[in-house]
Short mmCIF file of C-alpha atoms in Angstrom, two decimals:
data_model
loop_
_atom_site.label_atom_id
_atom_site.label_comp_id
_atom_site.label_asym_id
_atom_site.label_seq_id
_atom_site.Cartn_x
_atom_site.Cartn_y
_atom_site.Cartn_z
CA UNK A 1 -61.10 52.90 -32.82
CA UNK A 2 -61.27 53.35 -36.18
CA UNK A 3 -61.64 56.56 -38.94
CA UNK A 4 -63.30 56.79 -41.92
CA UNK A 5 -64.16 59.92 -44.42
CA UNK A 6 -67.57 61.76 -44.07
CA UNK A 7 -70.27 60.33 -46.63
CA UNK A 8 -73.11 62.86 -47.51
CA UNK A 9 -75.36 60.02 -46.24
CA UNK A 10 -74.14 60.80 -42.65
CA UNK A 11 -75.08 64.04 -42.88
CA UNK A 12 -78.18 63.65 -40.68
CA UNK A 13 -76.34 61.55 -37.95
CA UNK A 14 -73.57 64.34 -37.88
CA UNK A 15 -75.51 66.88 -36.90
CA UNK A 16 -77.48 65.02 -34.22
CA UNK A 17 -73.84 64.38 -33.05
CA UNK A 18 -73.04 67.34 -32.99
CA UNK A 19 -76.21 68.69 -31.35
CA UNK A 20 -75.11 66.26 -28.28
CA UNK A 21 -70.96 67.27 -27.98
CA UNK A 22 -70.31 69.67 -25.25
CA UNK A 23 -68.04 71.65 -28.22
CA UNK A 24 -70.37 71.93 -31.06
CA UNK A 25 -72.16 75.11 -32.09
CA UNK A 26 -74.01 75.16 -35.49
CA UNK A 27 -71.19 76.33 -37.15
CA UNK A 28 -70.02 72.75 -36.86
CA UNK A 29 -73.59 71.41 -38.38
CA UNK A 30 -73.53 70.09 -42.23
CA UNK A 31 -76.48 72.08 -42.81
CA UNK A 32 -73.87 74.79 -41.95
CA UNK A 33 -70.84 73.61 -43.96
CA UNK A 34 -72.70 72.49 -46.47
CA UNK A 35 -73.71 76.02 -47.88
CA UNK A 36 -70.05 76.79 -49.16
CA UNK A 37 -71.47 73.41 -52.06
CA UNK A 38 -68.22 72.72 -53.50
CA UNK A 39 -65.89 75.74 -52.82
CA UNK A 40 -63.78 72.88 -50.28
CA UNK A 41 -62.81 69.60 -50.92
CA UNK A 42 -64.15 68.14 -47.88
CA UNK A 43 -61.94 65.73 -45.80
CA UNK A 44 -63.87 65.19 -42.24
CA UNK A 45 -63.68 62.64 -40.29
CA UNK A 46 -65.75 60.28 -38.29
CA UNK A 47 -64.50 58.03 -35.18
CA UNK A 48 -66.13 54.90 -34.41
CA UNK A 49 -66.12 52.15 -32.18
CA UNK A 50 -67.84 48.97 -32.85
CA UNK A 51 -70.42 51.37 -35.04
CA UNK A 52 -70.79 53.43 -32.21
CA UNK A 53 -69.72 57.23 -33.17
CA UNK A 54 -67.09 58.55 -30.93
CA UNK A 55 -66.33 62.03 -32.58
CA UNK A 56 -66.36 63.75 -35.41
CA UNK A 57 -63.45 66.13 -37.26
CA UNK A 58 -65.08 68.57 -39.17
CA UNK A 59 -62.07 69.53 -41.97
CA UNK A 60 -61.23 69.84 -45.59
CA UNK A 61 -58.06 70.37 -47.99
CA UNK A 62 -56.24 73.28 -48.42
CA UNK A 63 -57.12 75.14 -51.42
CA UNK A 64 -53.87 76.11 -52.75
CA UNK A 65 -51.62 73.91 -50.36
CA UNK A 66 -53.01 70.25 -51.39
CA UNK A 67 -50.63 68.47 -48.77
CA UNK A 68 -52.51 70.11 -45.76
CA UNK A 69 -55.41 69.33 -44.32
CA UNK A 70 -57.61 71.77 -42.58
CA UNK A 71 -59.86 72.03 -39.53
CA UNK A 72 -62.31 73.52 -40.76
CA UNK A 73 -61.41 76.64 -43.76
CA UNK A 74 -64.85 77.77 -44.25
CA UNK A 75 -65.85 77.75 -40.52
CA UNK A 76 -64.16 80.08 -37.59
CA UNK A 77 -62.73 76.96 -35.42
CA UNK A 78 -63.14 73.27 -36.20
CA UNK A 79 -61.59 70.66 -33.47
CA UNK A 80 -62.24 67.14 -32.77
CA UNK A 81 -65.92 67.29 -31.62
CA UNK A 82 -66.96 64.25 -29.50
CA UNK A 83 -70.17 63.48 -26.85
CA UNK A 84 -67.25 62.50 -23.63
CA UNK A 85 -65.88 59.61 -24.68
CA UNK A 86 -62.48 61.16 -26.08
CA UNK A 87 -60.74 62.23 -23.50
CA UNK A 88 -57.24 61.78 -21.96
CA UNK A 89 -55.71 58.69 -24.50
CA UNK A 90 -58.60 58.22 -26.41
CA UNK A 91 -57.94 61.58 -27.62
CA UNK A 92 -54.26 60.72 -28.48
CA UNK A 93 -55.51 57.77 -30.45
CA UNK A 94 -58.01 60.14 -32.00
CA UNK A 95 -55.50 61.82 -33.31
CA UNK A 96 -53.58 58.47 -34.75
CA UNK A 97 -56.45 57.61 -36.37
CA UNK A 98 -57.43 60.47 -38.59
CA UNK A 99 -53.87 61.24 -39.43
CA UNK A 100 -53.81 57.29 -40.63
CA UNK A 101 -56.70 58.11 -43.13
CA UNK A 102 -55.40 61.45 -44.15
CA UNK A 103 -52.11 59.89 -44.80
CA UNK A 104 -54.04 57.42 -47.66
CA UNK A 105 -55.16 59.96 -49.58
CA UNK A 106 -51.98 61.85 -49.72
CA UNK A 107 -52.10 64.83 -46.94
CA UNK A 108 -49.47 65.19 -44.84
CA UNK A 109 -50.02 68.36 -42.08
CA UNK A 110 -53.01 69.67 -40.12
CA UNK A 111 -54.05 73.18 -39.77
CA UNK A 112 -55.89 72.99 -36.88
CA UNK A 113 -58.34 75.18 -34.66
CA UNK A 114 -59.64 73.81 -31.69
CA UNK A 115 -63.32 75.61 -30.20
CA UNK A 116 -62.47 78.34 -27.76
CA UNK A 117 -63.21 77.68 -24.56
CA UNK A 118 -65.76 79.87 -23.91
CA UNK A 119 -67.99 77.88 -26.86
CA UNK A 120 -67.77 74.77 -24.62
CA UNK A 121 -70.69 74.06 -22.76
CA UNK A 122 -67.94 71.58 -20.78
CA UNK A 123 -64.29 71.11 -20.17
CA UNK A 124 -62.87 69.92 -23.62
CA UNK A 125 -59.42 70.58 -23.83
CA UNK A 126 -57.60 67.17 -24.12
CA UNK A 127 -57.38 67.81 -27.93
CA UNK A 128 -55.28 70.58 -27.10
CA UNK A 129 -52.83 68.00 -24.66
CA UNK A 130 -53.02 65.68 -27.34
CA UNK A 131 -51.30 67.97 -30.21
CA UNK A 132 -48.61 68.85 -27.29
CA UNK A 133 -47.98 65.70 -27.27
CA UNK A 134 -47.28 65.26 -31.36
CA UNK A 135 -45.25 67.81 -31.27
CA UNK A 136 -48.21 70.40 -32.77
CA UNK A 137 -46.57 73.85 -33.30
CA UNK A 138 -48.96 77.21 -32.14
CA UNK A 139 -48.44 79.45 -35.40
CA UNK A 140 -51.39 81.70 -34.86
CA UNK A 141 -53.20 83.10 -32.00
CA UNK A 142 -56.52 85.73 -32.47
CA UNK A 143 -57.24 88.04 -29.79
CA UNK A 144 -60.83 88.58 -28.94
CA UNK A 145 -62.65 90.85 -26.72
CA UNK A 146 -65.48 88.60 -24.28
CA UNK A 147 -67.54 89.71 -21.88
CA UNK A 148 -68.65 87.36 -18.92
CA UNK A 149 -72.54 88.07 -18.42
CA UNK A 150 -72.26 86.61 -14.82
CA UNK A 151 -69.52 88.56 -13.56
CA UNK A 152 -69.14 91.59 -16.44
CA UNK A 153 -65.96 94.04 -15.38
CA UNK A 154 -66.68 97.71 -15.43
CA UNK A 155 -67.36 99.26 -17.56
CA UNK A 156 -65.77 102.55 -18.97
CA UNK A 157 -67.16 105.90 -18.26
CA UNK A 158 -66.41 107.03 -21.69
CA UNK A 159 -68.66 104.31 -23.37
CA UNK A 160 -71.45 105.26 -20.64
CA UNK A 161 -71.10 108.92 -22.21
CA UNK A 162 -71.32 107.59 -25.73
CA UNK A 163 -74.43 105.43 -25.10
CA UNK A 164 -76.19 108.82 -23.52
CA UNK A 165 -75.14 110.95 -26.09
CA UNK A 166 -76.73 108.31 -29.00
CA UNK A 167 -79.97 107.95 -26.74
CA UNK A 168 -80.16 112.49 -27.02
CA UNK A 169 -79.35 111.61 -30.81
CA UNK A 170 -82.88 109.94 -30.79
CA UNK A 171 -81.23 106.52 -31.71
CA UNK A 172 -83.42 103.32 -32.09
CA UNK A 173 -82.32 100.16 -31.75
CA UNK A 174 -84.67 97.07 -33.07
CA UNK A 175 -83.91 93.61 -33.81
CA UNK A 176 -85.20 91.40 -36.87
CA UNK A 177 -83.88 89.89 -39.58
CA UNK A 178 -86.11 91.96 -42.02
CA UNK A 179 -82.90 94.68 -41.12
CA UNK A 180 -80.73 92.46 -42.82
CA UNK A 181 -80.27 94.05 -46.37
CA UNK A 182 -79.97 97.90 -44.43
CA UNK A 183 -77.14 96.69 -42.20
CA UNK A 184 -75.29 94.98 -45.10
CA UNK A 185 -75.32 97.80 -47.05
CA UNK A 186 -73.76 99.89 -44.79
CA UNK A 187 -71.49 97.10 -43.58
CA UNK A 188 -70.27 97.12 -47.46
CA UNK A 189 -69.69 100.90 -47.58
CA UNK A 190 -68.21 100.85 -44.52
CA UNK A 191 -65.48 98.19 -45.54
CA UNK A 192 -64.93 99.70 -49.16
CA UNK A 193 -64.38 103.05 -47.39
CA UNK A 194 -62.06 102.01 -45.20
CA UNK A 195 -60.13 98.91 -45.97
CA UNK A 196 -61.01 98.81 -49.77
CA UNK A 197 -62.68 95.14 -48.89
CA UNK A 198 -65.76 93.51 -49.13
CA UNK A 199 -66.97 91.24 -46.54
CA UNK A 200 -66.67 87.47 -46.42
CA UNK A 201 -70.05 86.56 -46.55
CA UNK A 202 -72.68 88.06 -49.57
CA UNK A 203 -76.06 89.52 -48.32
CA UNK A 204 -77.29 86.23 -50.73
CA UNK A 205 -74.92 84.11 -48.79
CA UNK A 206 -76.44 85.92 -45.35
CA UNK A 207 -80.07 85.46 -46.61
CA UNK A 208 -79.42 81.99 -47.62
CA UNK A 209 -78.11 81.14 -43.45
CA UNK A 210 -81.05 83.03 -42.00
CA UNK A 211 -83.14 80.85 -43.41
CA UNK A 212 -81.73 78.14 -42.45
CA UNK A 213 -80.36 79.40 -38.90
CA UNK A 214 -83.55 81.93 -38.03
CA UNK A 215 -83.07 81.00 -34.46
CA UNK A 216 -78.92 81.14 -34.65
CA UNK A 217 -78.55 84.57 -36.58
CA UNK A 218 -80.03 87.39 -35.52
CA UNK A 219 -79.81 91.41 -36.85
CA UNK A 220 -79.71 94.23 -34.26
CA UNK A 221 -79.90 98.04 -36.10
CA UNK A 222 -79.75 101.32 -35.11
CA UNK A 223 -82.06 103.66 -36.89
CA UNK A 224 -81.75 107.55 -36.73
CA UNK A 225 -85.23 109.24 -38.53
CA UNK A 226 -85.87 105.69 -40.04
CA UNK A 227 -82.80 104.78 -41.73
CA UNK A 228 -80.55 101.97 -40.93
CA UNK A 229 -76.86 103.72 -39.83
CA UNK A 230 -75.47 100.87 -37.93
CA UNK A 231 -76.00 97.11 -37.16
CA UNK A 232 -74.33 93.96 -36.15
CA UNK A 233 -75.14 90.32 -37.13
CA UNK A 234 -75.14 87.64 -34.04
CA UNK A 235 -74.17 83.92 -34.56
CA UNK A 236 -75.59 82.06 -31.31
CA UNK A 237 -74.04 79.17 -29.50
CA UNK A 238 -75.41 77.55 -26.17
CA UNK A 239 -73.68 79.79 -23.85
CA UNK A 240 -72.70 82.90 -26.19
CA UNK A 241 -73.67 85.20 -28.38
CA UNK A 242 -71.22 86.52 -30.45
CA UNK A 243 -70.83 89.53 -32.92
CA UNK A 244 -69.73 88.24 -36.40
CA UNK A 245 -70.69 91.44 -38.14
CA UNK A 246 -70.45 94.68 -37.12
CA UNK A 247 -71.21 98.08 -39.25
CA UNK A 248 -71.65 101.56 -38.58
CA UNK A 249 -71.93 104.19 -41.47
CA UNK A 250 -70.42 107.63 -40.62
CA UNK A 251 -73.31 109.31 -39.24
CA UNK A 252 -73.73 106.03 -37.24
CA UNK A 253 -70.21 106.96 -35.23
CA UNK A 254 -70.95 110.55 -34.68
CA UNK A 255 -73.54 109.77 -32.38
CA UNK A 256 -72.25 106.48 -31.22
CA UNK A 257 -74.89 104.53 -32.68
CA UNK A 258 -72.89 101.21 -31.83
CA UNK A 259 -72.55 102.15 -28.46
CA UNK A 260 -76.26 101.68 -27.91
CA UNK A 261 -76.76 98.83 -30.01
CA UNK A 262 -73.91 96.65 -27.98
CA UNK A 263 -75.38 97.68 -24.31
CA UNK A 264 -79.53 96.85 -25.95
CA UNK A 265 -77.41 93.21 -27.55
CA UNK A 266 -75.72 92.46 -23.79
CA UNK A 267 -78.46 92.95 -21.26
CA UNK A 268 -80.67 90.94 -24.09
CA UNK A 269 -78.67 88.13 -24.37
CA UNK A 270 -77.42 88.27 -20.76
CA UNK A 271 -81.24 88.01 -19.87
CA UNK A 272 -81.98 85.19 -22.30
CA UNK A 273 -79.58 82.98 -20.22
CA UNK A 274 -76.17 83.15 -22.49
CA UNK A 275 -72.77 82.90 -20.26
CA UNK A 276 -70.62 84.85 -22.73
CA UNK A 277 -70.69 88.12 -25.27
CA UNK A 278 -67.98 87.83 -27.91
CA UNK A 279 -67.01 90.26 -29.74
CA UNK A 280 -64.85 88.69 -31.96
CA UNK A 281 -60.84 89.34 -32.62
CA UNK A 282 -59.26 92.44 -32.74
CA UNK A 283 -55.98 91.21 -35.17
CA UNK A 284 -54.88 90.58 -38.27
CA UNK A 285 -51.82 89.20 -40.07
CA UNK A 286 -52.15 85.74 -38.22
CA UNK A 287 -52.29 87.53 -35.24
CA UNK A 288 -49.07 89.38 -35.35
CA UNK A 289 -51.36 92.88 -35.63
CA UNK A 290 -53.60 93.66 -33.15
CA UNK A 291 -56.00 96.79 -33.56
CA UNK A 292 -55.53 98.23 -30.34
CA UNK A 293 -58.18 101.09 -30.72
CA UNK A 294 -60.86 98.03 -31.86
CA UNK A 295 -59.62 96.50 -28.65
CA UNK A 296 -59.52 99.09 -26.20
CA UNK A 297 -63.14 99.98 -27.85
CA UNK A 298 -64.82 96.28 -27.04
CA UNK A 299 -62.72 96.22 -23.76
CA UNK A 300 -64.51 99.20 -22.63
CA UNK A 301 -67.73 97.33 -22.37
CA UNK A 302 -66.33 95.07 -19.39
CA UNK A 303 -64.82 92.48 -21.25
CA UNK A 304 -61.49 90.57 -20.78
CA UNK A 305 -59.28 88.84 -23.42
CA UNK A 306 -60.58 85.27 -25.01
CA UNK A 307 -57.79 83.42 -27.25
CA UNK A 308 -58.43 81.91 -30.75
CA UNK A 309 -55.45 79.60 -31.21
CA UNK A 310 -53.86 77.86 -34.26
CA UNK A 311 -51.66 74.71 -34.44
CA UNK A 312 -50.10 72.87 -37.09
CA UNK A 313 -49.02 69.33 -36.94
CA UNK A 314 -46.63 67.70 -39.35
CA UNK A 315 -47.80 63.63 -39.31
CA UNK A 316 -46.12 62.48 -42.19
CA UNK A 317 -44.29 59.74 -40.86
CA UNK A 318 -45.25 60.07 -37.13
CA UNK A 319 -43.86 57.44 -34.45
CA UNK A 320 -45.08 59.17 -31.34
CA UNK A 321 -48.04 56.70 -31.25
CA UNK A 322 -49.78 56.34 -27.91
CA UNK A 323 -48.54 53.85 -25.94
#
């Protein structure tokens, strides 16, 4: 086996890679990674054997921290993506290999986030067996809020009141990107208002991934007498759909606008064939914080608890090579 960096001219075998590992979602894609142009310093990885491409490692330097290496920063989880070949030891050696390269070009830890599971369209966990066995360290684990469509749990009584009382409110729920720039502007006042923060991605920077994700990112909106009072933006995988974005201006949570918009989102994606809803994490401060009222909120639906973890791996001067 043997590593070597990612060169923009593999940028079209990459993705058809990726669009063949059991792990991948788009988020993984370079036509995906590639929008944040220079903002990383990219380090990824590519595995091969005899020519033959055994996995990919999606990753780039730290921005302040120029020692560690990361898997991915501009993406929610990275991982060592691969089409079945890396499993058990090969995913040890894996391991060996990219930490080998890293090593030349003066990086010494990984920050790594291996693909929840519920993104995995089959088992592929051995990367997590393999940092056990380096001696990895957890530092960070995200709680999110996941609803199986085949077998959904209950689903409160109090969000079954709040979807009635938005449906007497006259609410209207539509789909389409062309709700884009409503629901960003009232995800914007709803962060300034109350967190004081702006969201991670621009409307430009959303614009610029609907175009070219139409069929990955989709815009659901609630609309009371025409105007746009709440919204969330869906990123889709194989088997989930999850909520990246979600926005409600105050008039939106008076008549539990969201409420409505979640239920029209799960029975659409749970008829379109997706296995999973995600609602995305409830924490904050590395996961030492978790929101319970956000929690308890998305729980309420019928979902159950999904776990984004974290690991860090210090391979400067590793000798726990495979055997």
């Amino acid at each position: 086996m043997k590593a070597r960096f990612f060169s923009p001219d593999d940028a079209m075998c990459w993705d058809d890679f990726c669009d063949r590992s059991p792990a991948a979602t788009f988020l993984h894609s370079r036509q995906f990674l590639s929008y944040h142009g220079d903002k990383f310093l990219d380090q990824s990885i590519v595995l091969e054997d005899g020519g033959s491409w055994l996995g990919v490692v999606p990753a780039a330097r730290h921005p302040t921290e120029h020692h560690i290496v990361l898997s991915h920063p501009g993406i929610t989880y990275g991982g060592v993506l691969h089409n079945g070949r890396l499993y058990g030891s090969g995913m040890l050696l894996a391991f060996e290999a990219a930490a080998a390269l890293w090593r030349t070009v003066g990086l010494k830890r990984l920050q790594y986030k291996p693909v929840p599971h519920i993104y995995q369209s089959a088992p592929a966990q051995d990367d997590l067996y393999a940092l056990f066995r380096k001696g990895a360290v957890r530092y960070r684990c995200d709680l999110s809020s996941c609803i199986d469509l085949r077998h959904r749990l209950p689903v409160a009584k109090r969000r079954l009141r709040a979807q009635k009382k938005a449906e007497q409110a006259d609410v209207s729920v539509t789909a389409g990107h062309e709700h884009l720039n409503a629901v960003w502007r009232v995800l914007e006042e709803n962060l300034l208002r109350k967190h004081g923060t702006k969201p991670v991605h621009t409307v430009d920077d959303m614009r610029a991934l609907v175009a070219r994700f139409p069929d990955k990112i989709h815009v659901i909106a609630a609309t009371i007498a025409g105007k746009v009072e709440s919204g969330i933006v869906i990123f889709l995988s194989n088997a989930v759909a999850h909520a990246q974005y979600i926005a409600s201006s105050e008039q939106g949570y008076k008549v539990n606008a969201l409420d409505l918009i979640f239920e029209v989102a799960i029975e659409r994606y749970r008829s379109a064939g997706k296995r999973y809803f995600d609602f995305g994490v409830s924490t904050e401060d590395q996961g030492y914080k978790l929101n319970d009222g956000l929690n308890r909120f998305k729980n309420e639906f019928g979902a159950g608890g999904v776990a984004y973890e974290f690991y860090e791996w210090n391979f400067a001067g590793d000798d726990n090579a495979v055997e």
